[in-house]
mmCIF file of C-alpha atoms in Angstrom:
data_model
loop_
_atom_site.group_PDB
_atom_site.id
_atom_site.type_symbol
_atom_site.label_atom_id
_atom_site.label_comp_id
_atom_site.label_asym_id
_atom_site.label_seq_id
_atom_site.Cartn_x
_atom_site.Cartn_y
_atom_site.Cartn_z
ATOM 1 C CA MET A 495 -95.112 -5.549 53.931
ATOM 2 C CA SER A 496 -92.987 -2.573 53.356
ATOM 3 C CA GLY A 497 -89.603 -3.871 54.634
ATOM 4 C CA ARG A 498 -89.361 -0.834 56.869
ATOM 5 C CA LEU A 499 -89.712 -0.651 60.606
ATOM 6 C CA PRO A 500 -93.593 -0.308 61.269
ATOM 7 C CA PHE A 501 -93.305 3.183 63.100
ATOM 8 C CA LYS A 502 -91.221 4.548 60.012
ATOM 9 C CA VAL A 503 -94.464 3.858 57.836
ATOM 10 C CA GLY A 504 -97.104 5.165 60.031
ATOM 11 C CA VAL A 505 -97.884 1.623 61.968
ATOM 12 C CA THR A 506 -99.271 2.520 65.076
ATOM 13 C CA HIS A 507 -101.492 0.561 67.578
ATOM 14 C CA THR A 508 -104.747 2.510 68.415
ATOM 15 C CA VAL A 509 -108.455 1.340 69.121
ATOM 16 C CA ILE A 510 -110.127 3.144 66.678
ATOM 17 C CA GLU A 511 -107.910 3.298 63.595
ATOM 18 C CA ARG A 512 -105.511 0.337 63.813
ATOM 19 C CA GLU A 513 -102.316 -0.162 62.144
ATOM 20 C CA ARG A 514 -102.496 2.223 59.073
ATOM 21 C CA MET A 515 -99.722 2.193 56.895
ATOM 22 C CA THR A 516 -99.050 5.245 54.999
ATOM 23 C CA LEU A 517 -99.938 5.508 51.568
ATOM 24 C CA LYS A 518 -96.156 6.818 50.488
ATOM 25 C CA ALA A 519 -95.019 3.305 51.869
ATOM 26 C CA LYS A 520 -94.449 0.938 48.865
ATOM 27 C CA THR A 521 -95.320 -2.810 49.699
ATOM 28 C CA VAL A 522 -93.577 -5.845 48.163
ATOM 29 C CA ALA A 523 -96.846 -6.460 46.254
ATOM 30 C CA GLU A 524 -96.531 -3.086 44.455
ATOM 31 C CA PHE A 525 -92.884 -3.981 43.444
ATOM 32 C CA LEU A 526 -93.586 -7.302 42.336
ATOM 33 C CA LYS A 527 -96.791 -6.250 40.365
ATOM 34 C CA ASN A 528 -94.696 -3.661 38.621
ATOM 35 C CA ALA A 529 -92.270 -6.383 37.921
ATOM 36 C CA GLY A 530 -94.631 -8.535 36.216
ATOM 37 C CA TYR A 531 -96.256 -10.653 38.859
ATOM 38 C CA LYS A 532 -99.767 -11.541 39.544
ATOM 39 C CA THR A 533 -100.383 -10.712 43.400
ATOM 40 C CA SER A 534 -102.544 -12.188 45.989
ATOM 41 C CA ILE A 535 -103.463 -11.907 49.582
ATOM 42 C CA PHE A 536 -105.310 -14.503 51.796
ATOM 43 C CA GLY A 537 -105.970 -13.763 55.610
ATOM 44 C CA LYS A 538 -104.988 -10.761 57.777
ATOM 45 C CA TRP A 539 -104.375 -7.536 56.300
ATOM 46 C CA HIS A 540 -104.350 -5.135 59.343
ATOM 47 C CA LEU A 541 -102.638 -2.152 57.809
ATOM 48 C CA GLY A 542 -105.641 -0.021 57.214
ATOM 49 C CA SER A 543 -109.373 -0.552 57.110
ATOM 50 C CA ARG A 544 -110.427 2.380 55.128
ATOM 51 C CA GLN A 545 -110.848 1.583 51.438
ATOM 52 C CA ASP A 546 -108.068 3.521 50.099
ATOM 53 C CA HIS A 547 -105.772 1.190 52.280
ATOM 54 C CA TRP A 548 -107.111 -1.934 51.435
ATOM 55 C CA PRO A 549 -104.894 -4.695 49.583
ATOM 56 C CA THR A 550 -106.198 -4.101 46.234
ATOM 57 C CA LYS A 551 -105.210 -0.208 46.425
ATOM 58 C CA ARG A 552 -101.774 -1.398 47.890
ATOM 59 C CA GLY A 553 -100.415 -3.940 44.737
ATOM 60 C CA PHE A 554 -102.495 -6.842 45.454
ATOM 61 C CA ASP A 555 -104.385 -7.967 42.328
ATOM 62 C CA HIS A 556 -106.456 -10.491 44.541
ATOM 63 C CA TRP A 557 -107.370 -10.432 48.060
ATOM 64 C CA PHE A 558 -109.661 -12.615 50.406
ATOM 65 C CA GLY A 559 -109.636 -12.012 54.234
ATOM 66 C CA MET A 560 -110.314 -9.239 56.958
ATOM 67 C CA ARG A 561 -109.056 -5.794 57.195
ATOM 68 C CA GLY A 562 -108.410 -5.806 60.788
ATOM 69 C CA GLY A 563 -106.648 -8.363 62.858
ATOM 70 C CA CYS A 564 -108.988 -10.321 64.895
ATOM 71 C CA ILE A 565 -112.359 -11.864 63.987
ATOM 72 C CA ASP A 566 -114.413 -14.770 65.419
ATOM 73 C CA PHE A 567 -113.492 -17.588 63.581
ATOM 74 C CA TYR A 568 -117.186 -18.843 62.338
ATOM 75 C CA SER A 569 -119.127 -15.507 62.201
ATOM 76 C CA HIS A 570 -116.319 -13.210 60.947
ATOM 77 C CA ILE A 571 -117.278 -10.550 63.023
ATOM 78 C CA ARG A 572 -114.968 -8.339 65.024
ATOM 79 C CA TYR A 573 -115.976 -7.891 68.683
ATOM 80 C CA TYR A 574 -112.551 -6.074 69.830
ATOM 81 C CA GLY A 575 -113.958 -2.847 70.006
ATOM 82 C CA GLU A 576 -116.675 -3.331 72.293
ATOM 83 C CA MET A 577 -114.808 -2.814 75.297
ATOM 84 C CA TYR A 578 -113.996 0.715 73.983
ATOM 85 C CA GLY A 579 -117.533 1.276 72.740
ATOM 86 C CA LEU A 580 -117.236 0.585 69.136
ATOM 87 C CA PRO A 581 -119.893 -1.672 67.795
ATOM 88 C CA PRO A 582 -119.124 -5.486 66.373
ATOM 89 C CA ILE A 583 -118.547 -5.444 62.707
ATOM 90 C CA HIS A 584 -118.623 -8.155 59.987
ATOM 91 C CA ASP A 585 -115.019 -8.072 58.627
ATOM 92 C CA LEU A 586 -114.872 -10.593 55.593
ATOM 93 C CA TYR A 587 -114.038 -9.560 52.127
ATOM 94 C CA GLU A 588 -112.920 -10.603 48.664
ATOM 95 C CA ASN A 589 -111.617 -8.103 46.393
ATOM 96 C CA GLY A 590 -113.248 -5.404 48.314
ATOM 97 C CA GLU A 591 -116.812 -7.155 48.430
ATOM 98 C CA GLU A 592 -118.258 -8.179 51.769
ATOM 99 C CA VAL A 593 -118.251 -11.840 51.935
ATOM 100 C CA TRP A 594 -120.636 -14.040 53.976
ATOM 101 C CA ALA A 595 -119.606 -17.261 55.149
ATOM 102 C CA ASN A 596 -121.279 -17.705 58.455
ATOM 103 C CA GLY A 597 -120.346 -20.978 60.102
ATOM 104 C CA LYS A 598 -117.044 -21.721 58.021
ATOM 105 C CA TYR A 599 -113.976 -21.820 59.993
ATOM 106 C CA PHE A 600 -111.745 -18.852 58.907
ATOM 107 C CA THR A 601 -108.322 -20.955 58.514
ATOM 108 C CA GLU A 602 -110.109 -23.533 56.229
ATOM 109 C CA LEU A 603 -111.592 -20.405 54.393
ATOM 110 C CA ILE A 604 -108.399 -19.039 53.591
ATOM 111 C CA THR A 605 -107.094 -22.123 52.396
ATOM 112 C CA ASP A 606 -109.917 -23.002 50.316
ATOM 113 C CA ARG A 607 -109.898 -19.464 48.314
ATOM 114 C CA ALA A 608 -106.001 -19.809 48.239
ATOM 115 C CA THR A 609 -106.037 -23.227 46.625
ATOM 116 C CA LYS A 610 -108.955 -22.291 44.323
ATOM 117 C CA TYR A 611 -107.131 -19.194 43.075
ATOM 118 C CA PHE A 612 -103.896 -21.331 42.829
ATOM 119 C CA ASN A 613 -105.667 -23.786 40.411
ATOM 120 C CA GLU A 614 -107.000 -20.866 38.508
ATOM 121 C CA LEU A 615 -103.520 -19.503 37.872
ATOM 122 C CA ALA A 616 -102.303 -23.133 36.874
ATOM 123 C CA ALA A 617 -105.295 -23.437 34.505
ATOM 124 C CA SER A 618 -104.583 -19.770 32.803
ATOM 125 C CA ASN A 619 -101.064 -21.295 31.907
ATOM 126 C CA ASP A 620 -100.073 -17.652 31.017
ATOM 127 C CA GLY A 621 -96.489 -18.124 32.450
ATOM 128 C CA LYS A 622 -96.328 -15.312 34.464
ATOM 129 C CA PRO A 623 -94.774 -15.477 38.028
ATOM 130 C CA PHE A 624 -96.929 -14.973 41.161
ATOM 131 C CA PHE A 625 -96.553 -13.728 44.859
ATOM 132 C CA SER A 626 -99.065 -14.739 47.152
ATOM 133 C CA TYR A 627 -99.314 -13.635 50.817
ATOM 134 C CA LEU A 628 -100.970 -15.797 53.305
ATOM 135 C CA ALA A 629 -101.727 -14.562 56.663
ATOM 136 C CA TYR A 630 -103.244 -17.032 58.812
ATOM 137 C CA THR A 631 -104.515 -15.938 62.187
ATOM 138 C CA ASP A 632 -104.383 -19.362 63.633
ATOM 139 C CA PRO A 633 -103.232 -19.793 66.591
ATOM 140 C CA HIS A 634 -105.030 -16.601 67.725
ATOM 141 C CA TYR A 635 -107.546 -15.138 69.749
ATOM 142 C CA PRO A 636 -110.709 -15.855 69.876
ATOM 143 C CA MET A 637 -110.280 -19.298 71.176
ATOM 144 C CA HIS A 638 -112.273 -21.295 68.625
ATOM 145 C CA ALA A 639 -111.511 -24.460 66.715
ATOM 146 C CA PRO A 640 -113.302 -27.016 64.482
ATOM 147 C CA GLU A 641 -114.809 -29.832 66.834
ATOM 148 C CA GLU A 642 -113.632 -32.802 65.091
ATOM 149 C CA LEU A 643 -110.128 -31.522 65.914
ATOM 150 C CA VAL A 644 -110.371 -30.799 69.385
ATOM 151 C CA GLU A 645 -111.603 -34.176 70.031
ATOM 152 C CA GLN A 646 -108.512 -35.529 68.348
ATOM 153 C CA PHE A 647 -106.845 -33.810 71.640
ATOM 154 C CA ASN A 648 -109.034 -35.537 74.353
ATOM 155 C CA ASP A 649 -105.752 -36.678 76.112
ATOM 156 C CA LEU A 650 -104.708 -33.217 76.938
ATOM 157 C CA PRO A 651 -106.073 -30.775 79.922
ATOM 158 C CA PRO A 652 -109.044 -29.135 78.716
ATOM 159 C CA GLU A 653 -107.550 -25.754 78.505
ATOM 160 C CA ARG A 654 -104.824 -26.857 75.957
ATOM 161 C CA ARG A 655 -107.415 -28.909 73.677
ATOM 162 C CA ILE A 656 -108.087 -25.891 71.561
ATOM 163 C CA MET A 657 -104.814 -24.807 71.178
ATOM 164 C CA ALA A 658 -103.801 -27.812 70.032
ATOM 165 C CA ALA A 659 -106.750 -27.927 67.582
ATOM 166 C CA LYS A 660 -105.890 -24.631 66.300
ATOM 167 C CA ILE A 661 -102.399 -25.517 65.491
ATOM 168 C CA LYS A 662 -103.604 -28.866 63.781
ATOM 169 C CA ALA A 663 -105.948 -26.543 61.716
ATOM 170 C CA LEU A 664 -103.154 -24.493 60.572
ATOM 171 C CA ASP A 665 -100.694 -27.584 59.904
ATOM 172 C CA ASN A 666 -103.518 -29.303 57.738
ATOM 173 C CA SER A 667 -103.996 -25.711 55.908
ATOM 174 C CA ILE A 668 -100.384 -25.495 55.214
ATOM 175 C CA GLY A 669 -100.137 -29.208 54.017
ATOM 176 C CA THR A 670 -102.938 -28.381 51.577
ATOM 177 C CA ILE A 671 -101.243 -25.511 50.391
ATOM 178 C CA LEU A 672 -98.120 -27.294 49.879
ATOM 179 C CA GLU A 673 -99.878 -29.916 47.793
ATOM 180 C CA THR A 674 -101.795 -27.560 45.576
ATOM 181 C CA LEU A 675 -98.399 -25.875 44.842
ATOM 182 C CA LYS A 676 -96.626 -29.074 44.013
#
């Protein structure tokens, strides 16, 4: 996000406060916003969960996604810290406001929100350039995938079906994004 090595901008990997990038490091979004671009991020942020580190404080005009790096794909709850005694937390936001979309697959939510945003940009017809950062989490733990996609891979061994479905979900989403941009 900064163009610098992670450890040079304070990105470390600890359980309590994950991947917090120093506020002194400028993001690509900050540079582009200053150059007149509209900026957006959809998906995984993972560079600081405190409000002063959120994407909307780091050069992004629009943000939809999670603060951390791993959530349940359907409930959008982060369970990762439980093994360290941390409570599960809901982690789905749009422009700093918590969003509840229980039961909707995260990969598809990212795509839906991004395509809606791109269509709004096109409708505004203001001619401003834009930069959008899409950070999908598929394929990634936890191993969840839409059942209709899992069923497409019944010819594979059971341990491979969900991974194949997760890759298919990502492929479908990228196709939708490309068609929207065209």
